[in-house]
CSV table of C-alpha atoms and ligand atoms in Angstrom, one decimal:
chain,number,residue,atom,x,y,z
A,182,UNK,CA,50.5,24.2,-37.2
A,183,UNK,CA,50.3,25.7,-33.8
A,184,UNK,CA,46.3,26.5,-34.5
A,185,UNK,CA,45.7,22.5,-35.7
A,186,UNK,CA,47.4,21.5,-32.5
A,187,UNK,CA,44.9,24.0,-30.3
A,188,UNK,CA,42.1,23.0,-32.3
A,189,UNK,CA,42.4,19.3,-32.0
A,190,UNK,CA,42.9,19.7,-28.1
A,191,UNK,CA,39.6,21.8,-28.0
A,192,UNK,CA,37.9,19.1,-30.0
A,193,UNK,CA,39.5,16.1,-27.9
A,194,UNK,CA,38.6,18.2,-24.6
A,195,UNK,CA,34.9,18.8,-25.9
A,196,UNK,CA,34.6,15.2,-26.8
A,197,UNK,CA,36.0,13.8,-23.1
A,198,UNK,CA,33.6,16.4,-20.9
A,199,UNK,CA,30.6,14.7,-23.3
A,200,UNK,CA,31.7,11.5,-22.7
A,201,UNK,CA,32.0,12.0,-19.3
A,202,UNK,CA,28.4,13.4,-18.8
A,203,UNK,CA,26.4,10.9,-20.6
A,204,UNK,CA,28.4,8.1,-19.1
A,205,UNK,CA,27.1,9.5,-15.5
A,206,UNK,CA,23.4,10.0,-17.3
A,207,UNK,CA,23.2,6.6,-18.5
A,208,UNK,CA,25.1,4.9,-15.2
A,209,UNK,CA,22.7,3.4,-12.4
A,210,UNK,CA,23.3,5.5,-9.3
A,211,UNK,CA,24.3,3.9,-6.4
A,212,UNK,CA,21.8,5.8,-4.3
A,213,UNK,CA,18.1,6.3,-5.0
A,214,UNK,CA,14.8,4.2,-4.7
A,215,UNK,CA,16.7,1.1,-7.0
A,216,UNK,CA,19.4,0.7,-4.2
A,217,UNK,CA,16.6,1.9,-1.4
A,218,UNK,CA,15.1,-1.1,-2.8
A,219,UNK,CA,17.6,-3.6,-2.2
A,220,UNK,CA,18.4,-2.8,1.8
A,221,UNK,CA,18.2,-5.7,3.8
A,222,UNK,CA,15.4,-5.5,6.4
A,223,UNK,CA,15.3,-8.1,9.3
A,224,UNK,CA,12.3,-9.3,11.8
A,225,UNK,CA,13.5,-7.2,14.3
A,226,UNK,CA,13.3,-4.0,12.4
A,227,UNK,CA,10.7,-5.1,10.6
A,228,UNK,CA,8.4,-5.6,14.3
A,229,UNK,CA,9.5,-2.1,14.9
A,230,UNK,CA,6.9,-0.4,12.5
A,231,UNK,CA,4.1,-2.1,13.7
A,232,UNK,CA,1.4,0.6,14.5
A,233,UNK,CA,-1.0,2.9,11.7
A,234,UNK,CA,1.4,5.8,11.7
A,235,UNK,CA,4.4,3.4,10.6
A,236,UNK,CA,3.6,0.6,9.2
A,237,UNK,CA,6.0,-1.5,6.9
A,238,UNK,CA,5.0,-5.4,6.0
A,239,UNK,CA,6.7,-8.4,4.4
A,240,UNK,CA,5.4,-9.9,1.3
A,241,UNK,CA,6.5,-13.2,-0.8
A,242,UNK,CA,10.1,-11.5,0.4
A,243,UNK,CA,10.5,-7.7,-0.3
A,244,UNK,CA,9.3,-5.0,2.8
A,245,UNK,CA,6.4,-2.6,1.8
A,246,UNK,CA,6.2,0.8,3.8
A,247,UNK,CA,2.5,1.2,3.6
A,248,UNK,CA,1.7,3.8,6.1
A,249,UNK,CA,0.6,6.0,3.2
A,250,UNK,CA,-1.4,3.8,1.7
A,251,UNK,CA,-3.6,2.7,4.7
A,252,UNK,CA,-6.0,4.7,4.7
A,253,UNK,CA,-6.7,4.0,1.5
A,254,UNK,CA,-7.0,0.4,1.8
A,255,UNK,CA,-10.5,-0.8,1.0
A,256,UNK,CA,-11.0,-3.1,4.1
A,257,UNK,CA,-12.0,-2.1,7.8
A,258,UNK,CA,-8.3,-0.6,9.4
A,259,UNK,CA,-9.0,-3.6,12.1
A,260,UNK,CA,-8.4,-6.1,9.3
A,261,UNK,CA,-5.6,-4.6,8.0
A,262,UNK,CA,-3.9,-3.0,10.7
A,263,UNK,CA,-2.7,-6.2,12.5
A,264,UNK,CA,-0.5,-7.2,10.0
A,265,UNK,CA,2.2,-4.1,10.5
A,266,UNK,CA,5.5,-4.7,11.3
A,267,UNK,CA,4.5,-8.2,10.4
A,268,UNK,CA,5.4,-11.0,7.7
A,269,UNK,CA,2.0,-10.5,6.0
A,270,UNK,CA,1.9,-12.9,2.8
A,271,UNK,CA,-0.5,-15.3,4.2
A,272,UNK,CA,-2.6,-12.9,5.0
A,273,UNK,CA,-1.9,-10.6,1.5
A,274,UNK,CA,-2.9,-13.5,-0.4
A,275,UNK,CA,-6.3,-14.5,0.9
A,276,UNK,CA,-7.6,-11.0,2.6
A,277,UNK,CA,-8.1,-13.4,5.8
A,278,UNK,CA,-11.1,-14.5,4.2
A,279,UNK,CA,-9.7,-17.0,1.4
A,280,UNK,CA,-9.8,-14.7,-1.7
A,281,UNK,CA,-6.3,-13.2,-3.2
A,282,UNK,CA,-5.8,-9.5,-4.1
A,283,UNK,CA,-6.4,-8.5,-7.7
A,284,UNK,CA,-3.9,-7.6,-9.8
A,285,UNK,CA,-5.0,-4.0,-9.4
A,286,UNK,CA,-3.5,-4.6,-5.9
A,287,UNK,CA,-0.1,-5.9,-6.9
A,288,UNK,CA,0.0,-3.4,-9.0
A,289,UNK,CA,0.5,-0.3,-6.2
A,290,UNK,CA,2.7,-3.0,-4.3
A,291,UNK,CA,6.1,-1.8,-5.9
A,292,UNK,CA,5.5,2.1,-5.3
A,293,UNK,CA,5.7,1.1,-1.5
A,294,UNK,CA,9.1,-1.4,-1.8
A,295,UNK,CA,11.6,-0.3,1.3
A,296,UNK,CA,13.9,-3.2,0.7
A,297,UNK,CA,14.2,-7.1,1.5
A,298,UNK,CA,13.1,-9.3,3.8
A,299,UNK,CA,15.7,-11.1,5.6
A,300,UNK,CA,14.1,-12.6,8.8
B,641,HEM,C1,-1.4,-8.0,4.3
B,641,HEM,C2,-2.5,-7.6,4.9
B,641,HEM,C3,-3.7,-7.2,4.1
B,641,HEM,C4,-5.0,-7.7,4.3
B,641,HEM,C5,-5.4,-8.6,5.5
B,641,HEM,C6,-5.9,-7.2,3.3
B,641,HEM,C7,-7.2,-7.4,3.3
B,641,HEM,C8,-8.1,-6.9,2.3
B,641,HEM,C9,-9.5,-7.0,2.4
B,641,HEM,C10,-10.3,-7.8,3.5
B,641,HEM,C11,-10.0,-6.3,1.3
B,641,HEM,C12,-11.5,-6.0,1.2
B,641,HEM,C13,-12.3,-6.1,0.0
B,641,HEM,C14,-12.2,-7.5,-0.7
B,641,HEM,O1,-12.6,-8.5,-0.1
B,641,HEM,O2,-11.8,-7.4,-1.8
B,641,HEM,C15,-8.9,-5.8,0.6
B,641,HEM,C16,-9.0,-5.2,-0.6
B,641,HEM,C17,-7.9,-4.6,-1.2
B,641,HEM,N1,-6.6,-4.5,-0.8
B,641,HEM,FE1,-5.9,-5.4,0.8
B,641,HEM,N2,-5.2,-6.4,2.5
B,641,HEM,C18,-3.8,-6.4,2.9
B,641,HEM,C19,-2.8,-5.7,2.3
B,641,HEM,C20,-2.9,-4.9,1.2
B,641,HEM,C21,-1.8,-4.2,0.6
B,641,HEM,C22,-0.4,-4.2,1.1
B,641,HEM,C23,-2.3,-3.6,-0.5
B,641,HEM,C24,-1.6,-2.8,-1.5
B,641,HEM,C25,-0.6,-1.9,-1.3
B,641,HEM,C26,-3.7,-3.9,-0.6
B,641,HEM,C27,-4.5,-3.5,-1.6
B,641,HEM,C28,-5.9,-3.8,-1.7
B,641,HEM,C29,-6.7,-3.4,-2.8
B,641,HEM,C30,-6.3,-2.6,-4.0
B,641,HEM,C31,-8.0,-3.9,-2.5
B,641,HEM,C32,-9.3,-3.8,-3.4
B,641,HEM,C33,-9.7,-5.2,-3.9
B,641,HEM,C34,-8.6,-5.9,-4.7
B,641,HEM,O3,-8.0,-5.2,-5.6
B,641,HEM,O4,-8.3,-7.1,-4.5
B,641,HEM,N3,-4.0,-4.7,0.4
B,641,HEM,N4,-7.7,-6.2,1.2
C-alpha cells in the first residue's frame, strides 16, 4: 500500500515539474526583442539619435535602429544620413529620387525594429 502511495506521488511530482517546464518553453517571455519591439518611442527620443554613430528612424510606424546597417547602405552616407533621428517614410519609399526600395530592402527592415512610433 504504502509503496503505491510513494510511487504515485513520484509520478504526480514528475508529471507537475514537466508540466511546469514546457509551459515556461512554450510561454512568450515578457522580455526579449518581441516585447523590445513593442516599446513606444516618441519624436522627442526619436530626434535624439540623429547622428552616424546612433541613428534610429521611423518608417510607415515602427522605429528602426540602423546604426549598424549604415555603412552598409548602398547610397552616398550624405543621402542617407539626414534622415536619423527622423520620420523617414517619405523619404524610405522613394530614395529622394522617386523610386521605392526593393523588397530585398524591406526585407533587412525587421532585424533593425526598436519599437513604435508614437510622435
Ligand atoms: C530613409 C532613408 C533612406 C534613403 C533616403 C535611402 C536611399 C537610398 C538610395 C538613394 C539608394 C541607392 C541606390 C538606388 O537608387 O537603388 C538606396 C538603396 C538601398 N537601400 Fe536605402 N535609403 C534609406 C533607408 C534605407 C533603410 C532603412 C534600408 C534598410 C535597412 C535601406 C536599404 C537599401 C537597400 C537594400 C538598397 C539597395 C537597392 C534596393 O534594394 O532598393 N535603405 N537607398
Amino acid at each position: 500500500m504504502m509503496r503505491k502511495v510513494f510511487f504515485s506521488s513520484t509520478v504526480l511530482f514528475w508529471i507537475a515539474v514537466l508540466g511546469l517546464w514546457i509551459g515556461n518553453v512554450i510561454t512568450p517571455g515578457t522580455s526579449g526583442p518581441a516585447a523590445a519591439a513593442d516599446r513606444e518611442i516618441d519624436a522627442a527620443e526619436l530626434a535624439r539619435h540623429a547622428s552616424p554613430e546612433d541613428c534610429w528612424m521611423a518608417i510607415h510606424g515602427a522605429v528602426f535602429d540602423i546604426t549598424a546597417y549604415l555603412p552598409d547602405h548602398p547610397s552616398r552616407p550624405s543621402i542617407i544620413e539626414p534622415w536619423c533621428g527622423k520620420e523617414a517614410s517619405s523619404a524610405y519609399d522613394t530614395k529622394t529620387k522617386g523610386r521605392s526600395h526593393s523588397r530585398d530592402a524591406d526585407a533587412l527592415l525587421p532585424k533593425y525594429r526598436i519599437g513604435v512610433f508614437k510622435p
